[in-house]
Amino acid sequence: MKFDLLNTDWLTEKLSNENSMMGFVKFIDSLLEPIFSISALNLTRQELNQWKAEGLIKSNDSELREWVRVNFFDFIWLKMIDIMRQSKIPFTTIHKLKKEFFEIDDQELRYLLSNAYKQGKDEIPKGEVMNLIEKEVVSQDYPPAVMALFKRYFPPFNLFIFGLMIERSPISILVNADGQTVYLNPNQLAKTNVTEALVAFLSKPFIGVPMHTLLDEFYDNPKIKLAEQQQVCNLTKLETKVLGLLRKENIKEIRIRFNQQLRGEIIIEHVNYVNPGMLLKNVQDILQRGKYSTIKIVQEDGHLKIFEEVIKEKVIN
C-alpha cells in the first residue's frame, strides 16, 4: 500500500481559508496522537531499553514495555532505527542522524519558514489565512509563539515525512559509518549534480533506507488496525471498510491519496494482474459481496479508482 497523497492542491486548499486550516491542524493533531503500539514493530524490550539508554528515542520515566504507544512520526523513526541496526549501523551514527532530524535552531527555522512563505504566496490564493500569516507572522518576523508551535508540529523529521505523504517521491537516505547522509531520488538521477563530495561519499560503504516504503508499513503490517489506517489516511468509515475488504482479499497494489473533500481516495494498481479487466471484475465482486452500493469504480491512467458516491438532495420548502 502506498500513501500517495500526490495532489498538492489538497494542501493548498487546506491553507486557503480558516475552516480548512482548522481541518488541516486537526489532521496533524491526529498524527501526533500516541495510538500505535510498539509491539507492531516486533522489537524486544532489550532493544528498546538499549535505544533509550543511547538517547535515540523519547520515553517517559517508566520502563519501556511492548505495549507502549507512540505517534505516527515516532513509529516511523523507530522503524528507521530498526533498519539501521539490522545493517550494523553504530549508535553514534544514528545519533548524528537523530540530531539532524529532530534539532533545529531558531535561525534555521526562520530561514525555512521564510522560504516556504515565498514559495507559497504565489500558489495559495489570497484570503483570510494568508492575510493572517502576513500580518501576524511575516510582518512580525516570526514571533516566538509561532516558532514554538512549528517546532511542535513540524520538527525536520515530521516535515520530511509529511512531504513524502504529499508528493510520494521515492527517496532513500544513504548513511555511512561516519554519520554522513545523502538524500537520493532515483527519479532525478539524470539531473543529479555529481560533486567531489558525492563521489567521495559513494566510494565508501553505506546503507540505504528507502523512506517512502516505510509508509507501506501501515498496510503490510497485520498489527496495524483498520482504525489506525483510517486515521493516518484520513479515510471515511466506508472507505475504511472497503480497504479492509481489499486487504482481506490480499490485494496490496493500493495507493491512497487525499482529495479536496478532506477524505481518502483509493487507487488500485494492477501490479500482479496481467489483465486489468480481471482486477476490475475481482474488485467489483468484492464490493458486491460487501453490498457497498455507494462505492463506484472508474479506470484512471490504467488503474482502478474507487470512490464513494455521495448524492445530495435539495430540500425545497
mmCIF file of C-alpha atoms in Angstrom:
data_model
loop_
_atom_site.group_PDB
_atom_site.id
_atom_site.type_symbol
_atom_site.label_atom_id
_atom_site.label_comp_id
_atom_site.label_asym_id
_atom_site.label_seq_id
_atom_site.Cartn_x
_atom_site.Cartn_y
_atom_site.Cartn_z
ATOM 1 C CA MET A 1 0.000 0.000 0.000
ATOM 2 C CA LYS A 2 1.257 3.461 -0.807
ATOM 3 C CA PHE A 3 0.164 6.649 0.905
ATOM 4 C CA ASP A 4 0.204 8.557 -2.361
ATOM 5 C CA LEU A 5 -1.161 11.925 -1.298
ATOM 6 C CA LEU A 6 0.096 13.199 -4.611
ATOM 7 C CA ASN A 7 -2.151 16.172 -5.184
ATOM 8 C CA THR A 8 -0.541 19.277 -3.668
ATOM 9 C CA ASP A 9 -3.806 21.057 -4.435
ATOM 10 C CA TRP A 10 -5.091 19.344 -1.293
ATOM 11 C CA LEU A 11 -2.540 21.186 0.820
ATOM 12 C CA THR A 12 -3.147 24.463 -0.998
ATOM 13 C CA GLU A 13 -6.879 24.135 -0.376
ATOM 14 C CA LYS A 14 -6.276 23.458 3.326
ATOM 15 C CA LEU A 15 -4.405 26.751 3.600
ATOM 16 C CA SER A 16 -6.983 28.757 1.683
ATOM 17 C CA ASN A 17 -9.431 29.593 4.481
ATOM 18 C CA GLU A 18 -9.792 29.378 8.240
ATOM 19 C CA ASN A 19 -12.171 26.383 8.306
ATOM 20 C CA SER A 20 -9.938 24.325 6.009
ATOM 21 C CA MET A 21 -6.904 25.348 8.039
ATOM 22 C CA MET A 22 -8.533 24.080 11.226
ATOM 23 C CA GLY A 23 -9.262 20.796 9.456
ATOM 24 C CA PHE A 24 -5.596 20.557 8.497
ATOM 25 C CA VAL A 25 -4.482 21.231 12.078
ATOM 26 C CA LYS A 26 -6.918 18.592 13.341
ATOM 27 C CA PHE A 27 -5.444 16.070 10.906
ATOM 28 C CA ILE A 28 -1.876 16.822 12.022
ATOM 29 C CA ASP A 29 -3.015 16.549 15.654
ATOM 30 C CA SER A 30 -4.326 13.068 14.879
ATOM 31 C CA LEU A 31 -0.899 12.048 13.550
ATOM 32 C CA LEU A 32 0.630 13.202 16.832
ATOM 33 C CA GLU A 33 -1.686 11.059 18.946
ATOM 34 C CA PRO A 34 0.056 8.018 20.534
ATOM 35 C CA ILE A 35 -2.134 5.306 19.016
ATOM 36 C CA PHE A 36 0.388 2.857 17.538
ATOM 37 C CA SER A 37 1.623 0.026 19.701
ATOM 38 C CA ILE A 38 5.361 -0.559 19.706
ATOM 39 C CA SER A 39 4.538 -4.271 19.632
ATOM 40 C CA ALA A 40 3.615 -3.809 15.956
ATOM 41 C CA LEU A 41 7.330 -3.262 15.275
ATOM 42 C CA ASN A 42 8.263 -6.674 16.711
ATOM 43 C CA LEU A 43 11.044 -5.183 18.816
ATOM 44 C CA THR A 44 12.347 -6.717 22.015
ATOM 45 C CA ARG A 45 12.284 -4.935 25.361
ATOM 46 C CA GLN A 46 16.067 -5.246 25.444
ATOM 47 C CA GLU A 47 16.367 -3.365 22.129
ATOM 48 C CA LEU A 48 14.043 -0.590 23.280
ATOM 49 C CA ASN A 49 15.831 -0.134 26.590
ATOM 50 C CA GLN A 50 19.174 -0.046 24.804
ATOM 51 C CA TRP A 51 17.930 2.590 22.345
ATOM 52 C CA LYS A 52 16.563 4.581 25.272
ATOM 53 C CA ALA A 53 19.929 4.389 27.061
ATOM 54 C CA GLU A 54 21.674 5.574 23.897
ATOM 55 C CA GLY A 55 19.336 8.576 23.685
ATOM 56 C CA LEU A 56 17.832 7.532 20.352
ATOM 57 C CA ILE A 57 14.199 7.527 21.429
ATOM 58 C CA LYS A 58 11.958 9.588 23.640
ATOM 59 C CA SER A 59 10.339 7.969 26.648
ATOM 60 C CA ASN A 60 8.825 8.817 29.995
ATOM 61 C CA ASP A 61 10.298 7.817 33.340
ATOM 62 C CA SER A 62 8.541 4.470 33.366
ATOM 63 C CA GLU A 63 10.155 1.386 31.879
ATOM 64 C CA LEU A 64 9.530 0.883 28.164
ATOM 65 C CA ARG A 65 7.333 -2.116 27.508
ATOM 66 C CA GLU A 66 5.983 -3.698 24.347
ATOM 67 C CA TRP A 67 2.550 -2.143 24.898
ATOM 68 C CA VAL A 68 3.782 1.453 24.983
ATOM 69 C CA ARG A 69 2.131 3.523 22.264
ATOM 70 C CA VAL A 70 3.714 6.120 20.037
ATOM 71 C CA ASN A 71 2.518 8.575 17.415
ATOM 72 C CA PHE A 72 2.757 8.198 13.640
ATOM 73 C CA PHE A 73 6.073 10.014 13.246
ATOM 74 C CA ASP A 74 7.750 8.270 16.195
ATOM 75 C CA PHE A 75 6.591 4.916 14.827
ATOM 76 C CA ILE A 76 8.405 5.601 11.549
ATOM 77 C CA TRP A 77 11.514 6.793 13.392
ATOM 78 C CA LEU A 78 11.613 3.543 15.400
ATOM 79 C CA LYS A 79 11.289 1.596 12.156
ATOM 80 C CA MET A 80 14.229 3.551 10.740
ATOM 81 C CA ILE A 81 16.364 2.743 13.787
ATOM 82 C CA ASP A 82 15.458 -0.927 13.429
ATOM 83 C CA ILE A 83 16.522 -0.987 9.766
ATOM 84 C CA MET A 84 19.812 0.747 10.528
ATOM 85 C CA ARG A 85 20.616 -1.511 13.476
ATOM 86 C CA GLN A 86 19.908 -4.593 11.361
ATOM 87 C CA SER A 87 22.585 -3.238 8.999
ATOM 88 C CA LYS A 88 25.002 -2.803 11.937
ATOM 89 C CA ILE A 89 24.992 0.992 11.760
ATOM 90 C CA PRO A 90 26.656 2.210 15.004
ATOM 91 C CA PHE A 91 24.674 4.053 17.653
ATOM 92 C CA THR A 92 26.946 7.090 17.274
ATOM 93 C CA THR A 93 25.997 7.330 13.597
ATOM 94 C CA ILE A 94 22.265 7.028 14.293
ATOM 95 C CA HIS A 95 22.605 9.681 16.983
ATOM 96 C CA LYS A 96 24.050 12.101 14.403
ATOM 97 C CA LEU A 97 21.090 11.400 12.118
ATOM 98 C CA LYS A 98 18.693 11.937 15.020
ATOM 99 C CA LYS A 99 20.262 15.335 15.700
ATOM 100 C CA GLU A 100 19.884 16.251 12.025
ATOM 101 C CA PHE A 101 16.229 15.204 12.016
ATOM 102 C CA PHE A 102 14.972 16.454 15.363
ATOM 103 C CA GLU A 103 17.015 19.526 16.234
ATOM 104 C CA ILE A 104 16.690 22.930 14.597
ATOM 105 C CA ASP A 105 17.681 26.337 15.920
ATOM 106 C CA ASP A 106 15.630 29.494 15.557
ATOM 107 C CA GLN A 107 17.792 30.909 12.780
ATOM 108 C CA GLU A 108 17.468 27.774 10.658
ATOM 109 C CA LEU A 109 13.731 27.586 11.319
ATOM 110 C CA ARG A 110 13.195 31.250 10.459
ATOM 111 C CA TYR A 111 15.061 30.702 7.172
ATOM 112 C CA LEU A 112 12.935 27.613 6.431
ATOM 113 C CA LEU A 113 9.660 29.398 7.173
ATOM 114 C CA SER A 114 10.685 32.433 5.127
ATOM 115 C CA ASN A 115 11.463 30.292 2.080
ATOM 116 C CA ALA A 116 8.212 28.353 2.489
ATOM 117 C CA TYR A 117 6.256 31.610 2.600
ATOM 118 C CA LYS A 118 7.972 32.980 -0.510
ATOM 119 C CA GLN A 119 7.215 29.778 -2.427
ATOM 120 C CA GLY A 120 3.647 29.501 -1.185
ATOM 121 C CA LYS A 121 2.393 33.045 -1.544
ATOM 122 C CA ASP A 122 2.158 32.698 -5.337
ATOM 123 C CA GLU A 123 0.351 29.351 -5.118
ATOM 124 C CA ILE A 124 -2.026 29.884 -2.215
ATOM 125 C CA PRO A 125 -4.921 32.210 -3.104
ATOM 126 C CA LYS A 126 -5.208 35.457 -1.197
ATOM 127 C CA GLY A 127 -7.629 35.069 1.684
ATOM 128 C CA GLU A 128 -8.090 35.163 5.424
ATOM 129 C CA VAL A 129 -5.351 32.644 6.174
ATOM 130 C CA MET A 130 -2.684 34.310 4.033
ATOM 131 C CA ASN A 131 -3.689 37.743 5.345
ATOM 132 C CA LEU A 132 -3.331 36.461 8.911
ATOM 133 C CA ILE A 133 0.069 34.909 8.157
ATOM 134 C CA GLU A 134 1.334 38.125 6.574
ATOM 135 C CA LYS A 135 0.041 40.323 9.400
ATOM 136 C CA GLU A 136 0.748 38.202 12.477
ATOM 137 C CA VAL A 137 3.727 36.107 11.370
ATOM 138 C CA VAL A 138 5.758 37.529 8.479
ATOM 139 C CA SER A 139 5.490 41.232 9.349
ATOM 140 C CA GLN A 140 6.440 40.439 12.970
ATOM 141 C CA ASP A 141 9.472 38.389 11.883
ATOM 142 C CA TYR A 142 8.105 35.037 13.065
ATOM 143 C CA PRO A 143 7.385 35.644 16.772
ATOM 144 C CA PRO A 144 8.448 33.094 19.445
ATOM 145 C CA ALA A 145 4.950 31.612 19.806
ATOM 146 C CA VAL A 146 4.880 30.753 16.096
ATOM 147 C CA MET A 147 8.368 29.252 16.265
ATOM 148 C CA ALA A 148 7.413 27.106 19.259
ATOM 149 C CA LEU A 149 4.211 25.949 17.558
ATOM 150 C CA PHE A 150 6.038 24.997 14.382
ATOM 151 C CA LYS A 151 8.711 23.096 16.330
ATOM 152 C CA ARG A 152 5.975 21.069 18.000
ATOM 153 C CA TYR A 153 4.140 20.157 14.833
ATOM 154 C CA PHE A 154 6.969 20.068 12.316
ATOM 155 C CA PRO A 155 10.467 19.302 13.521
ATOM 156 C CA PRO A 156 12.590 18.478 10.425
ATOM 157 C CA PHE A 157 11.714 14.771 10.622
ATOM 158 C CA ASN A 158 7.945 15.332 10.756
ATOM 159 C CA LEU A 159 8.199 17.839 7.924
ATOM 160 C CA PHE A 160 10.206 15.387 5.833
ATOM 161 C CA ILE A 161 7.723 12.541 6.388
ATOM 162 C CA PHE A 162 4.765 14.814 5.683
ATOM 163 C CA GLY A 163 6.464 15.841 2.437
ATOM 164 C CA LEU A 164 6.683 12.164 1.478
ATOM 165 C CA MET A 165 2.975 11.778 2.184
ATOM 166 C CA ILE A 166 2.159 14.719 -0.062
ATOM 167 C CA GLU A 167 4.455 14.022 -3.013
ATOM 168 C CA ARG A 168 5.254 10.313 -2.642
ATOM 169 C CA SER A 169 8.756 10.680 -4.115
ATOM 170 C CA PRO A 170 10.919 7.514 -3.980
ATOM 171 C CA ILE A 171 13.587 8.947 -1.672
ATOM 172 C CA SER A 172 16.283 6.901 0.040
ATOM 173 C CA ILE A 173 18.578 8.170 2.750
ATOM 174 C CA LEU A 174 22.126 6.892 2.316
ATOM 175 C CA VAL A 175 24.045 6.686 5.600
ATOM 176 C CA ASN A 176 27.699 5.802 6.117
ATOM 177 C CA ALA A 177 29.576 4.805 9.257
ATOM 178 C CA ASP A 178 30.707 8.401 9.858
ATOM 179 C CA GLY A 179 27.120 9.602 10.129
ATOM 180 C CA GLN A 180 27.212 11.420 6.802
ATOM 181 C CA THR A 181 23.979 11.337 4.814
ATOM 182 C CA VAL A 182 22.902 11.727 1.198
ATOM 183 C CA TYR A 183 19.298 12.015 0.052
ATOM 184 C CA LEU A 184 18.836 10.127 -3.208
ATOM 185 C CA ASN A 185 15.814 10.350 -5.510
ATOM 186 C CA PRO A 186 16.139 7.692 -8.280
ATOM 187 C CA ASN A 187 13.740 9.660 -10.478
ATOM 188 C CA GLN A 188 16.186 12.560 -10.526
ATOM 189 C CA LEU A 189 19.461 10.686 -11.009
ATOM 190 C CA ALA A 190 19.906 12.123 -14.506
ATOM 191 C CA LYS A 191 19.737 15.640 -13.031
ATOM 192 C CA THR A 192 21.962 14.907 -10.028
ATOM 193 C CA ASN A 193 24.984 17.146 -9.718
ATOM 194 C CA VAL A 194 27.876 14.712 -9.224
ATOM 195 C CA THR A 195 30.221 16.636 -6.947
ATOM 196 C CA GLU A 196 33.528 15.529 -5.479
ATOM 197 C CA ALA A 197 31.822 15.229 -2.099
ATOM 198 C CA LEU A 198 29.185 12.885 -3.551
ATOM 199 C CA VAL A 199 31.827 10.733 -5.268
ATOM 200 C CA ALA A 200 33.785 10.554 -2.015
ATOM 201 C CA PHE A 201 30.644 9.512 -0.120
ATOM 202 C CA LEU A 202 29.718 6.799 -2.645
ATOM 203 C CA SER A 203 33.264 5.402 -2.646
ATOM 204 C CA LYS A 204 32.871 4.210 0.951
ATOM 205 C CA PRO A 205 30.454 1.619 2.443
ATOM 206 C CA PHE A 206 26.962 2.926 3.170
ATOM 207 C CA ILE A 207 23.428 1.636 3.570
ATOM 208 C CA GLY A 208 20.232 2.972 2.056
ATOM 209 C CA VAL A 209 16.948 3.433 3.927
ATOM 210 C CA PRO A 210 14.065 3.682 1.401
ATOM 211 C CA MET A 211 11.986 6.238 3.262
ATOM 212 C CA HIS A 212 8.920 6.049 1.017
ATOM 213 C CA THR A 213 8.492 2.311 1.676
ATOM 214 C CA LEU A 214 8.272 2.937 5.436
ATOM 215 C CA LEU A 215 4.785 4.272 4.830
ATOM 216 C CA ASP A 216 3.799 0.895 3.377
ATOM 217 C CA GLU A 217 4.117 -0.442 6.918
ATOM 218 C CA PHE A 218 0.643 0.879 7.638
ATOM 219 C CA TYR A 219 -0.873 -1.608 5.206
ATOM 220 C CA ASP A 220 1.518 -4.560 5.195
ATOM 221 C CA ASN A 221 1.781 -4.825 8.972
ATOM 222 C CA PRO A 222 -1.107 -7.004 10.229
ATOM 223 C CA LYS A 223 -0.810 -5.443 13.692
ATOM 224 C CA ILE A 224 -1.843 -2.039 12.344
ATOM 225 C CA LYS A 225 -5.580 -1.816 12.900
ATOM 226 C CA LEU A 226 -8.084 -0.511 10.381
ATOM 227 C CA ALA A 227 -8.987 2.359 12.691
ATOM 228 C CA GLU A 228 -5.331 3.373 12.753
ATOM 229 C CA GLN A 229 -5.151 3.178 8.955
ATOM 230 C CA GLN A 230 -8.269 5.332 8.774
ATOM 231 C CA GLN A 231 -6.658 7.982 10.961
ATOM 232 C CA VAL A 232 -3.374 8.124 9.035
ATOM 233 C CA CYS A 233 -5.029 8.045 5.592
ATOM 234 C CA ASN A 234 -7.866 10.371 6.597
ATOM 235 C CA LEU A 235 -10.436 7.933 5.225
ATOM 236 C CA THR A 236 -14.189 7.891 5.718
ATOM 237 C CA LYS A 237 -15.656 4.943 7.601
ATOM 238 C CA LEU A 238 -16.986 3.459 4.369
ATOM 239 C CA GLU A 239 -13.622 3.795 2.643
ATOM 240 C CA THR A 240 -12.010 2.102 5.628
ATOM 241 C CA LYS A 241 -14.393 -0.849 5.289
ATOM 242 C CA VAL A 242 -13.551 -1.137 1.587
ATOM 243 C CA LEU A 243 -9.850 -1.032 2.422
ATOM 244 C CA GLY A 244 -10.422 -3.828 4.928
ATOM 245 C CA LEU A 245 -12.124 -5.949 2.275
ATOM 246 C CA LEU A 246 -9.279 -5.415 -0.186
ATOM 247 C CA ARG A 247 -6.764 -6.240 2.499
ATOM 248 C CA LYS A 248 -8.657 -9.407 3.393
ATOM 249 C CA GLU A 249 -8.591 -10.448 -0.273
ATOM 250 C CA ASN A 250 -4.812 -9.822 -0.288
ATOM 251 C CA ILE A 251 -4.990 -7.031 -2.861
ATOM 252 C CA LYS A 252 -1.971 -4.926 -1.958
ATOM 253 C CA GLU A 253 -1.337 -2.790 -5.023
ATOM 254 C CA ILE A 254 -3.080 0.143 -3.406
ATOM 255 C CA ARG A 255 -2.419 3.864 -3.230
ATOM 256 C CA ILE A 256 -4.293 6.251 -1.001
ATOM 257 C CA ARG A 257 -4.317 9.983 -1.509
ATOM 258 C CA PHE A 258 -6.236 12.968 -0.207
ATOM 259 C CA ASN A 259 -8.762 14.873 -2.239
ATOM 260 C CA GLN A 260 -10.348 18.281 -1.841
ATOM 261 C CA GLN A 261 -13.186 16.966 0.333
ATOM 262 C CA LEU A 262 -10.933 16.002 3.253
ATOM 263 C CA ARG A 263 -11.250 12.270 2.674
ATOM 264 C CA GLY A 264 -9.256 9.491 1.153
ATOM 265 C CA GLU A 265 -9.303 8.241 -2.381
ATOM 266 C CA ILE A 266 -8.320 4.632 -3.024
ATOM 267 C CA ILE A 267 -6.485 3.714 -6.228
ATOM 268 C CA ILE A 268 -5.555 0.143 -7.157
ATOM 269 C CA GLU A 269 -2.593 -0.547 -9.441
ATOM 270 C CA HIS A 270 -2.690 -3.795 -11.388
ATOM 271 C CA VAL A 271 0.850 -4.853 -10.434
ATOM 272 C CA ASN A 272 0.042 -8.542 -10.133
ATOM 273 C CA TYR A 273 -2.630 -8.550 -12.819
ATOM 274 C CA VAL A 274 -1.638 -9.030 -16.447
ATOM 275 C CA ASN A 275 -5.185 -8.236 -17.490
ATOM 276 C CA PRO A 276 -6.635 -5.114 -15.791
ATOM 277 C CA GLY A 277 -10.114 -6.442 -16.597
ATOM 278 C CA MET A 278 -9.536 -9.343 -14.212
ATOM 279 C CA LEU A 279 -8.666 -6.920 -11.426
ATOM 280 C CA LEU A 280 -11.742 -4.826 -12.198
ATOM 281 C CA LYS A 281 -14.008 -7.884 -12.013
ATOM 282 C CA ASN A 282 -12.330 -9.065 -8.826
ATOM 283 C CA VAL A 283 -12.830 -5.728 -7.065
ATOM 284 C CA GLN A 284 -16.411 -5.414 -8.349
ATOM 285 C CA ASP A 285 -17.171 -8.861 -6.928
ATOM 286 C CA ILE A 286 -15.660 -7.865 -3.578
ATOM 287 C CA LEU A 287 -17.747 -4.700 -3.386
ATOM 288 C CA GLN A 288 -20.884 -6.539 -4.486
ATOM 289 C CA ARG A 289 -20.419 -9.125 -1.750
ATOM 290 C CA GLY A 290 -19.972 -6.305 0.721
ATOM 291 C CA LYS A 291 -23.144 -4.622 -0.560
ATOM 292 C CA TYR A 292 -21.475 -1.240 -0.986
ATOM 293 C CA SER A 293 -23.850 0.394 -3.403
ATOM 294 C CA THR A 294 -22.405 3.906 -2.938
ATOM 295 C CA ILE A 295 -18.872 2.813 -3.828
ATOM 296 C CA LYS A 296 -18.056 3.312 -7.506
ATOM 297 C CA ILE A 297 -15.107 2.213 -9.635
ATOM 298 C CA VAL A 298 -13.599 4.027 -12.603
ATOM 299 C CA GLN A 299 -10.443 3.442 -14.601
ATOM 300 C CA GLU A 300 -7.837 6.191 -14.376
ATOM 301 C CA ASP A 301 -4.462 6.125 -16.133
ATOM 302 C CA GLY A 302 -4.576 2.363 -16.388
ATOM 303 C CA HIS A 303 -5.500 1.886 -12.734
ATOM 304 C CA LEU A 304 -8.739 1.485 -10.826
ATOM 305 C CA LYS A 305 -10.037 4.392 -8.785
ATOM 306 C CA ILE A 306 -12.503 3.619 -6.025
ATOM 307 C CA PHE A 307 -14.523 6.428 -4.564
ATOM 308 C CA GLU A 308 -17.632 6.985 -2.502
ATOM 309 C CA GLU A 309 -20.511 8.491 -4.449
ATOM 310 C CA VAL A 310 -22.477 10.889 -2.287
ATOM 311 C CA ILE A 311 -25.864 12.017 -3.580
ATOM 312 C CA LYS A 312 -27.149 15.279 -2.117
ATOM 313 C CA GLU A 313 -30.863 16.059 -2.409
ATOM 314 C CA LYS A 314 -32.015 19.632 -2.300
ATOM 315 C CA VAL A 315 -34.968 20.113 0.068
ATOM 316 C CA ILE A 316 -37.499 22.644 -1.205
ATOM 317 C CA ASN A 317 -39.656 24.277 1.422
#
